[in-house]
Amino acid sequence: MLPPDLTTLPTATLLEHLRTCGYDVPPGLPEEIVRRGGEILGPLCALVRDEALWEAEEPRDYMAPLHAVHLLGAIGDPAATPALVAMVRSRDEDDLVMEAGASILAALGPGAMGRLMRSAGDRGLDAFQRQIFTRSLYVIAARHPAHRAEVAAFLTRLLRDPDEVFVAMMIEDVARTGDPAAQAAVDMVFEEGRASPSFITREDIEHARAEPLWKVPRDVDDPMSYFRDEALAALKQQWKQWLHNVAERKARLRRASARRVLPKRGRNQRCLCGSGKKYKKCCLVLKERREGAAVTG
């Protein structure tokens, strides 16, 4: 158990507790780590870059980089941008951390904008990943008005992207900028039919335009809200379900692969199970019984 005064502990001790606590984050630990700021930035980035932790199956392992991602967002140092951008670029769409991607990246502020713009314009990424980068840029500009014109112009240029799904996913943020050139570009997208209608409609755009300009979207949170007890409890249930779904998909793939690669057996060949019997007197009998039961059932 950690002592009440965490300020007396070495940074290495705090990191070890973060690394192994799983869902049971000790009270005060996130706040003390954030307080140390730049001193702890490098080790947190190392946790985020550790692919073995992301792929682990035990909570004490796979929660560590997730904790680190949110703490880096709470610290808000643009020096963490390379690690966090690499994280978004490497994660799958159904990875739970991606839900918080824009909140985390936006917390890094204007100093992160260059890397975020390069990734937003990278057509090698999927639409979901790119939209995380455009959303984070929009939020940075919403919070830092001096950068609004630059971000509005950049997002407007991206509306010419050939990926209709990507355009549909980021066009609402462009509509909220109030920039005249941006608004004209938004209208042109619909006139040319370049926004996937399953993602966005003109009605959605008019609703966005009716909102206050540069309004921060509701799904952008304070990174530290992740460490609330109820948030971690909900995440625990979500992650368990996600791991279960992944395990089920992998099992189905293994079964399908096994059916493809196993050679067919002749009735008089040795059975593949290793019994030494002929196939017709071994597993073929079981197979025919199962198939017969299925038919009669």
mmCIF file of C-alpha atoms in Angstrom:
data_model
loop_
_atom_site.group_PDB
_atom_site.id
_atom_site.type_symbol
_atom_site.label_atom_id
_atom_site.label_comp_id
_atom_site.label_asym_id
_atom_site.label_seq_id
_atom_site.Cartn_x
_atom_site.Cartn_y
_atom_site.Cartn_z
ATOM 1 C CA MET A 1 0.000 0.000 0.000
ATOM 2 C CA LEU A 2 1.235 3.475 -0.838
ATOM 3 C CA PRO A 3 1.806 5.980 1.976
ATOM 4 C CA PRO A 4 -0.570 8.974 2.260
ATOM 5 C CA ASP A 5 2.150 11.419 1.202
ATOM 6 C CA LEU A 6 3.128 10.298 -2.281
ATOM 7 C CA THR A 7 5.438 13.269 -2.709
ATOM 8 C CA THR A 8 8.043 11.424 -0.619
ATOM 9 C CA LEU A 9 8.289 8.483 -3.034
ATOM 10 C CA PRO A 10 10.895 8.181 -5.789
ATOM 11 C CA THR A 11 9.568 8.487 -9.318
ATOM 12 C CA ALA A 12 10.615 4.888 -10.054
ATOM 13 C CA THR A 13 8.366 3.655 -7.227
ATOM 14 C CA LEU A 14 5.390 5.611 -8.533
ATOM 15 C CA LEU A 15 5.933 4.159 -11.990
ATOM 16 C CA GLU A 16 6.141 0.618 -10.658
ATOM 17 C CA HIS A 17 2.790 1.040 -8.918
ATOM 18 C CA LEU A 18 1.301 2.481 -12.101
ATOM 19 C CA ARG A 19 2.795 -0.388 -14.081
ATOM 20 C CA THR A 20 1.240 -3.099 -11.904
ATOM 21 C CA CYS A 21 -1.978 -1.685 -10.402
ATOM 22 C CA GLY A 22 -4.308 -2.809 -13.180
ATOM 23 C CA TYR A 23 -7.793 -1.413 -12.598
ATOM 24 C CA ASP A 24 -7.075 -0.594 -8.931
ATOM 25 C CA VAL A 25 -5.322 2.747 -9.303
ATOM 26 C CA PRO A 26 -4.151 3.957 -5.845
ATOM 27 C CA PRO A 27 -5.774 7.216 -4.719
ATOM 28 C CA GLY A 28 -3.602 10.224 -5.445
ATOM 29 C CA LEU A 29 -1.204 8.342 -7.738
ATOM 30 C CA PRO A 30 -2.368 9.945 -11.033
ATOM 31 C CA GLU A 31 -2.281 13.422 -9.504
ATOM 32 C CA GLU A 32 1.254 12.976 -8.163
ATOM 33 C CA ILE A 33 2.505 11.622 -11.481
ATOM 34 C CA VAL A 34 1.001 14.594 -13.324
ATOM 35 C CA ARG A 35 2.559 16.971 -10.781
ATOM 36 C CA ARG A 36 6.020 15.650 -11.655
ATOM 37 C CA GLY A 37 5.431 16.544 -15.314
ATOM 38 C CA GLY A 38 8.522 16.504 -17.489
ATOM 39 C CA GLU A 39 10.462 14.400 -14.991
ATOM 40 C CA ILE A 40 8.226 11.422 -15.674
ATOM 41 C CA LEU A 41 7.437 12.051 -19.342
ATOM 42 C CA GLY A 42 10.044 9.679 -20.807
ATOM 43 C CA PRO A 43 9.031 6.603 -18.769
ATOM 44 C CA LEU A 44 5.352 7.206 -19.541
ATOM 45 C CA CYS A 45 6.123 7.424 -23.262
ATOM 46 C CA ALA A 46 8.061 4.152 -22.961
ATOM 47 C CA LEU A 47 4.958 2.468 -21.525
ATOM 48 C CA VAL A 48 2.862 3.775 -24.412
ATOM 49 C CA ARG A 49 5.371 2.433 -26.945
ATOM 50 C CA ASP A 50 5.577 -1.040 -25.352
ATOM 51 C CA GLU A 51 3.611 -3.203 -27.792
ATOM 52 C CA ALA A 52 3.936 -6.275 -25.547
ATOM 53 C CA LEU A 53 1.917 -4.477 -22.865
ATOM 54 C CA TRP A 54 -0.834 -3.538 -25.331
ATOM 55 C CA GLU A 55 -1.096 -7.174 -26.442
ATOM 56 C CA ALA A 56 -1.003 -8.642 -22.903
ATOM 57 C CA GLU A 57 -3.978 -10.466 -21.408
ATOM 58 C CA GLU A 58 -3.497 -9.620 -17.722
ATOM 59 C CA PRO A 59 -4.872 -6.332 -16.323
ATOM 60 C CA ARG A 60 -1.615 -5.509 -14.518
ATOM 61 C CA ASP A 61 0.014 -5.402 -17.952
ATOM 62 C CA TYR A 62 -2.489 -4.168 -20.507
ATOM 63 C CA MET A 63 -3.782 -1.340 -18.293
ATOM 64 C CA ALA A 64 -0.327 0.229 -17.872
ATOM 65 C CA PRO A 65 -0.057 1.859 -21.336
ATOM 66 C CA LEU A 66 -3.696 2.923 -21.149
ATOM 67 C CA HIS A 67 -3.024 4.696 -17.843
ATOM 68 C CA ALA A 68 0.102 6.269 -19.337
ATOM 69 C CA VAL A 69 -1.765 7.615 -22.383
ATOM 70 C CA HIS A 70 -4.225 9.520 -20.202
ATOM 71 C CA LEU A 71 -1.520 10.791 -17.880
ATOM 72 C CA LEU A 72 0.442 12.154 -20.832
ATOM 73 C CA GLY A 73 -2.689 13.961 -21.944
ATOM 74 C CA ALA A 74 -3.170 15.360 -18.446
ATOM 75 C CA ILE A 75 0.445 16.559 -18.331
ATOM 76 C CA GLY A 76 -0.114 18.212 -21.700
ATOM 77 C CA ASP A 77 3.524 18.443 -22.763
ATOM 78 C CA PRO A 78 3.902 18.513 -26.589
ATOM 79 C CA ALA A 79 7.082 16.444 -26.149
ATOM 80 C CA ALA A 80 4.762 13.441 -25.773
ATOM 81 C CA THR A 81 3.312 14.007 -29.252
ATOM 82 C CA PRO A 82 5.503 11.448 -31.125
ATOM 83 C CA ALA A 83 4.573 8.618 -28.747
ATOM 84 C CA LEU A 84 0.866 9.456 -28.707
ATOM 85 C CA VAL A 85 0.625 9.977 -32.467
ATOM 86 C CA ALA A 86 2.387 6.630 -33.011
ATOM 87 C CA MET A 87 -0.102 5.027 -30.624
ATOM 88 C CA VAL A 88 -3.116 6.283 -32.607
ATOM 89 C CA ARG A 89 -1.507 5.274 -35.894
ATOM 90 C CA SER A 90 -0.921 1.700 -34.677
ATOM 91 C CA ARG A 91 -4.158 0.914 -32.858
ATOM 92 C CA ASP A 92 -7.208 -0.752 -34.378
ATOM 93 C CA GLU A 93 -10.516 1.072 -34.602
ATOM 94 C CA ASP A 94 -12.130 -1.167 -31.972
ATOM 95 C CA ASP A 95 -9.351 -0.570 -29.451
ATOM 96 C CA LEU A 96 -11.014 1.191 -26.516
ATOM 97 C CA VAL A 97 -8.250 3.755 -26.121
ATOM 98 C CA MET A 98 -9.169 5.183 -29.521
ATOM 99 C CA GLU A 99 -12.388 6.576 -28.061
ATOM 100 C CA ALA A 100 -10.274 9.011 -26.048
ATOM 101 C CA GLY A 101 -7.710 9.674 -28.790
ATOM 102 C CA ALA A 102 -8.877 13.177 -29.709
ATOM 103 C CA SER A 103 -9.212 14.230 -26.056
ATOM 104 C CA ILE A 104 -5.650 13.109 -25.328
ATOM 105 C CA LEU A 105 -4.046 14.673 -28.401
ATOM 106 C CA ALA A 106 -5.959 17.942 -28.071
ATOM 107 C CA ALA A 107 -4.637 18.314 -24.526
ATOM 108 C CA LEU A 108 -1.108 18.653 -25.942
ATOM 109 C CA GLY A 109 -1.965 22.081 -27.327
ATOM 110 C CA PRO A 110 -0.613 24.077 -30.291
ATOM 111 C CA GLY A 111 2.863 22.588 -29.982
ATOM 112 C CA ALA A 112 1.508 19.294 -31.309
ATOM 113 C CA MET A 113 -0.209 20.740 -34.388
ATOM 114 C CA GLY A 114 2.540 20.035 -36.932
ATOM 115 C CA ARG A 115 2.574 16.279 -36.315
ATOM 116 C CA LEU A 116 -1.192 16.141 -36.049
ATOM 117 C CA MET A 117 -1.585 17.832 -39.421
ATOM 118 C CA ARG A 118 0.843 15.449 -41.096
ATOM 119 C CA SER A 119 -1.038 12.430 -39.763
ATOM 120 C CA ALA A 120 -4.454 13.902 -40.619
ATOM 121 C CA GLY A 121 -3.285 14.229 -44.226
ATOM 122 C CA ASP A 122 -1.830 10.710 -44.403
ATOM 123 C CA ARG A 123 -4.020 8.722 -46.804
ATOM 124 C CA GLY A 124 -2.306 5.527 -45.724
ATOM 125 C CA LEU A 125 -4.310 5.638 -42.488
ATOM 126 C CA ASP A 126 -7.943 4.665 -42.228
ATOM 127 C CA ALA A 127 -10.715 7.264 -41.950
ATOM 128 C CA PHE A 128 -11.262 6.663 -38.234
ATOM 129 C CA GLN A 129 -7.621 7.298 -37.362
ATOM 130 C CA ARG A 130 -7.451 10.426 -39.506
ATOM 131 C CA GLN A 131 -10.623 11.804 -37.954
ATOM 132 C CA ILE A 132 -9.034 11.528 -34.509
ATOM 133 C CA PHE A 133 -6.264 13.827 -35.732
ATOM 134 C CA THR A 134 -8.648 16.327 -37.349
ATOM 135 C CA ARG A 135 -10.875 16.387 -34.253
ATOM 136 C CA SER A 136 -7.869 17.049 -32.003
ATOM 137 C CA LEU A 137 -6.791 19.923 -34.271
ATOM 138 C CA TYR A 138 -10.290 21.396 -34.156
ATOM 139 C CA VAL A 139 -10.335 21.243 -30.336
ATOM 140 C CA ILE A 140 -6.887 22.827 -30.059
ATOM 141 C CA ALA A 141 -8.071 25.721 -32.211
ATOM 142 C CA ALA A 142 -11.303 26.004 -30.209
ATOM 143 C CA ARG A 143 -9.244 26.403 -27.059
ATOM 144 C CA HIS A 144 -6.552 28.604 -28.618
ATOM 145 C CA PRO A 145 -8.261 31.217 -30.837
ATOM 146 C CA ALA A 146 -4.978 32.458 -32.299
ATOM 147 C CA HIS A 147 -4.771 29.196 -34.281
ATOM 148 C CA ARG A 148 -8.353 29.111 -35.584
ATOM 149 C CA ALA A 149 -7.675 30.567 -39.015
ATOM 150 C CA GLU A 150 -4.794 28.145 -39.643
ATOM 151 C CA VAL A 151 -6.777 25.096 -38.551
ATOM 152 C CA ALA A 152 -9.926 26.152 -40.442
ATOM 153 C CA ALA A 153 -7.896 26.530 -43.646
ATOM 154 C CA PHE A 154 -6.243 23.148 -43.130
ATOM 155 C CA LEU A 155 -9.526 21.331 -42.472
ATOM 156 C CA THR A 156 -11.091 23.041 -45.473
ATOM 157 C CA ARG A 157 -8.336 21.691 -47.726
ATOM 158 C CA LEU A 158 -8.957 18.189 -46.371
ATOM 159 C CA LEU A 159 -12.562 18.357 -47.584
ATOM 160 C CA ARG A 160 -11.141 17.710 -51.073
ATOM 161 C CA ASP A 161 -9.881 14.299 -49.938
ATOM 162 C CA PRO A 162 -11.132 11.406 -52.126
ATOM 163 C CA ASP A 163 -12.098 9.288 -49.092
ATOM 164 C CA GLU A 164 -15.822 10.017 -48.740
ATOM 165 C CA VAL A 165 -16.040 8.315 -45.347
ATOM 166 C CA PHE A 166 -13.217 10.452 -43.965
ATOM 167 C CA VAL A 167 -14.796 13.626 -45.357
ATOM 168 C CA ALA A 168 -18.152 12.683 -43.810
ATOM 169 C CA MET A 169 -16.539 12.011 -40.439
ATOM 170 C CA MET A 170 -14.758 15.375 -40.163
ATOM 171 C CA ILE A 171 -17.087 17.745 -42.013
ATOM 172 C CA GLU A 172 -19.203 18.648 -38.955
ATOM 173 C CA ASP A 173 -16.165 20.157 -37.250
ATOM 174 C CA VAL A 174 -15.475 22.234 -40.364
ATOM 175 C CA ALA A 175 -19.073 23.484 -40.277
ATOM 176 C CA ARG A 176 -18.612 24.659 -36.674
ATOM 177 C CA THR A 177 -15.711 26.959 -37.561
ATOM 178 C CA GLY A 178 -17.843 29.717 -39.069
ATOM 179 C CA ASP A 179 -15.083 30.459 -41.572
ATOM 180 C CA PRO A 180 -16.718 31.648 -44.854
ATOM 181 C CA ALA A 181 -14.371 29.657 -47.089
ATOM 182 C CA ALA A 182 -14.942 26.579 -44.931
ATOM 183 C CA GLN A 183 -18.718 26.952 -45.150
ATOM 184 C CA ALA A 184 -18.568 27.229 -48.938
ATOM 185 C CA ALA A 185 -16.425 24.106 -49.090
ATOM 186 C CA VAL A 186 -18.890 22.225 -46.883
ATOM 187 C CA ASP A 187 -21.765 23.121 -49.200
ATOM 188 C CA MET A 188 -19.721 22.059 -52.233
ATOM 189 C CA VAL A 189 -19.143 18.618 -50.714
ATOM 190 C CA PHE A 190 -22.886 18.005 -50.588
ATOM 191 C CA GLU A 191 -23.529 19.483 -54.007
ATOM 192 C CA GLU A 192 -20.968 17.097 -55.477
ATOM 193 C CA GLY A 193 -22.202 14.134 -53.403
ATOM 194 C CA ARG A 194 -18.796 13.496 -51.851
ATOM 195 C CA ALA A 195 -19.884 12.792 -48.262
ATOM 196 C CA SER A 196 -21.026 9.284 -47.368
ATOM 197 C CA PRO A 197 -24.760 9.690 -46.547
ATOM 198 C CA SER A 198 -24.604 6.833 -44.052
ATOM 199 C CA PHE A 199 -22.354 9.047 -41.901
ATOM 200 C CA ILE A 200 -23.642 12.611 -42.409
ATOM 201 C CA THR A 201 -26.607 14.504 -43.865
ATOM 202 C CA ARG A 202 -27.303 18.153 -44.650
ATOM 203 C CA GLU A 203 -29.592 18.216 -41.638
ATOM 204 C CA ASP A 204 -26.665 17.229 -39.419
ATOM 205 C CA ILE A 205 -24.620 20.064 -40.903
ATOM 206 C CA GLU A 206 -27.341 22.653 -40.351
ATOM 207 C CA HIS A 207 -27.616 21.494 -36.750
ATOM 208 C CA ALA A 208 -23.844 21.941 -36.327
ATOM 209 C CA ARG A 209 -24.002 25.412 -37.874
ATOM 210 C CA ALA A 210 -26.706 26.404 -35.388
ATOM 211 C CA GLU A 211 -24.409 25.651 -32.459
ATOM 212 C CA PRO A 212 -21.943 28.199 -31.024
ATOM 213 C CA LEU A 213 -18.877 28.622 -33.231
ATOM 214 C CA TRP A 214 -15.862 26.531 -32.250
ATOM 215 C CA LYS A 215 -17.892 24.588 -29.722
ATOM 216 C CA VAL A 216 -15.876 21.751 -28.155
ATOM 217 C CA PRO A 217 -17.708 18.447 -28.862
ATOM 218 C CA ARG A 218 -19.306 16.635 -25.938
ATOM 219 C CA ASP A 219 -17.168 13.537 -26.419
ATOM 220 C CA VAL A 220 -13.948 15.459 -25.666
ATOM 221 C CA ASP A 221 -13.145 14.938 -21.972
ATOM 222 C CA ASP A 222 -10.557 15.962 -19.418
ATOM 223 C CA PRO A 223 -7.942 13.138 -19.532
ATOM 224 C CA MET A 224 -8.008 12.913 -15.725
ATOM 225 C CA SER A 225 -11.711 11.996 -15.734
ATOM 226 C CA TYR A 226 -10.522 8.563 -16.870
ATOM 227 C CA PHE A 227 -9.248 7.893 -13.332
ATOM 228 C CA ARG A 228 -12.607 8.324 -11.606
ATOM 229 C CA ASP A 229 -13.630 5.129 -9.812
ATOM 230 C CA GLU A 230 -16.845 4.740 -11.800
ATOM 231 C CA ALA A 231 -15.008 5.349 -15.074
ATOM 232 C CA LEU A 232 -12.441 2.638 -14.338
ATOM 233 C CA ALA A 233 -15.182 0.218 -13.261
ATOM 234 C CA ALA A 234 -17.038 0.790 -16.527
ATOM 235 C CA LEU A 235 -13.816 0.430 -18.472
ATOM 236 C CA LYS A 236 -13.131 -2.876 -16.744
ATOM 237 C CA GLN A 237 -16.423 -4.256 -18.018
ATOM 238 C CA GLN A 238 -15.870 -2.858 -21.496
ATOM 239 C CA TRP A 239 -12.377 -4.259 -21.719
ATOM 240 C CA LYS A 240 -13.468 -7.694 -20.552
ATOM 241 C CA GLN A 241 -16.113 -7.742 -23.266
ATOM 242 C CA TRP A 242 -13.599 -6.525 -25.850
ATOM 243 C CA LEU A 243 -11.087 -9.208 -24.898
ATOM 244 C CA HIS A 244 -13.827 -11.817 -25.063
ATOM 245 C CA ASN A 245 -14.810 -10.662 -28.554
ATOM 246 C CA VAL A 246 -11.191 -10.718 -29.718
ATOM 247 C CA ALA A 247 -10.682 -14.211 -28.297
ATOM 248 C CA GLU A 248 -13.826 -15.426 -30.065
ATOM 249 C CA ARG A 249 -12.658 -13.991 -33.404
ATOM 250 C CA LYS A 250 -9.229 -15.588 -33.025
ATOM 251 C CA ALA A 251 -10.773 -18.948 -32.149
ATOM 252 C CA ARG A 252 -13.023 -18.823 -35.229
ATOM 253 C CA LEU A 253 -10.036 -17.980 -37.417
ATOM 254 C CA ARG A 254 -8.023 -20.862 -35.957
ATOM 255 C CA ARG A 255 -10.865 -23.293 -36.584
ATOM 256 C CA ALA A 256 -11.334 -22.043 -40.140
ATOM 257 C CA SER A 257 -7.599 -22.257 -40.774
ATOM 258 C CA ALA A 258 -7.437 -25.784 -39.405
ATOM 259 C CA ARG A 259 -10.234 -26.889 -41.723
ATOM 260 C CA ARG A 260 -8.336 -25.441 -44.676
ATOM 261 C CA VAL A 261 -4.908 -26.899 -43.963
ATOM 262 C CA LEU A 262 -5.695 -30.439 -42.747
ATOM 263 C CA PRO A 263 -5.245 -32.906 -45.615
ATOM 264 C CA LYS A 264 -8.155 -35.129 -46.542
ATOM 265 C CA ARG A 265 -7.899 -38.681 -45.269
ATOM 266 C CA GLY A 266 -8.696 -41.739 -47.308
ATOM 267 C CA ARG A 267 -10.855 -44.294 -45.521
ATOM 268 C CA ASN A 268 -8.003 -46.777 -45.353
ATOM 269 C CA GLN A 269 -5.249 -44.339 -44.394
ATOM 270 C CA ARG A 270 -3.930 -43.938 -40.888
ATOM 271 C CA CYS A 271 -6.047 -41.533 -38.825
ATOM 272 C CA LEU A 272 -4.551 -38.112 -38.201
ATOM 273 C CA CYS A 273 -5.359 -38.318 -34.485
ATOM 274 C CA GLY A 274 -2.381 -40.632 -33.962
ATOM 275 C CA SER A 275 -4.346 -43.645 -32.743
ATOM 276 C CA GLY A 276 -2.688 -45.955 -35.278
ATOM 277 C CA LYS A 277 -6.069 -47.086 -36.544
ATOM 278 C CA LYS A 278 -7.383 -46.617 -40.039
ATOM 279 C CA TYR A 279 -9.445 -43.463 -40.527
ATOM 280 C CA LYS A 280 -12.618 -45.466 -41.309
ATOM 281 C CA LYS A 281 -12.392 -47.212 -37.925
ATOM 282 C CA CYS A 282 -11.450 -44.140 -35.906
ATOM 283 C CA CYS A 283 -12.373 -40.464 -36.329
ATOM 284 C CA LEU A 284 -14.475 -41.072 -39.433
ATOM 285 C CA VAL A 285 -16.848 -43.089 -37.262
ATOM 286 C CA LEU A 286 -17.178 -40.178 -34.824
ATOM 287 C CA LYS A 287 -17.650 -37.714 -37.674
ATOM 288 C CA GLU A 288 -20.428 -39.793 -39.247
ATOM 289 C CA ARG A 289 -22.144 -40.203 -35.863
ATOM 290 C CA ARG A 290 -22.108 -36.449 -35.250
ATOM 291 C CA GLU A 291 -23.449 -35.709 -38.725
ATOM 292 C CA GLY A 292 -26.165 -38.344 -38.337
ATOM 293 C CA ALA A 293 -27.221 -36.942 -34.975
ATOM 294 C CA ALA A 294 -27.426 -33.465 -36.474
ATOM 295 C CA VAL A 295 -29.692 -34.717 -39.275
ATOM 296 C CA THR A 296 -32.015 -36.697 -37.016
ATOM 297 C CA GLY A 297 -32.050 -33.936 -34.378
#
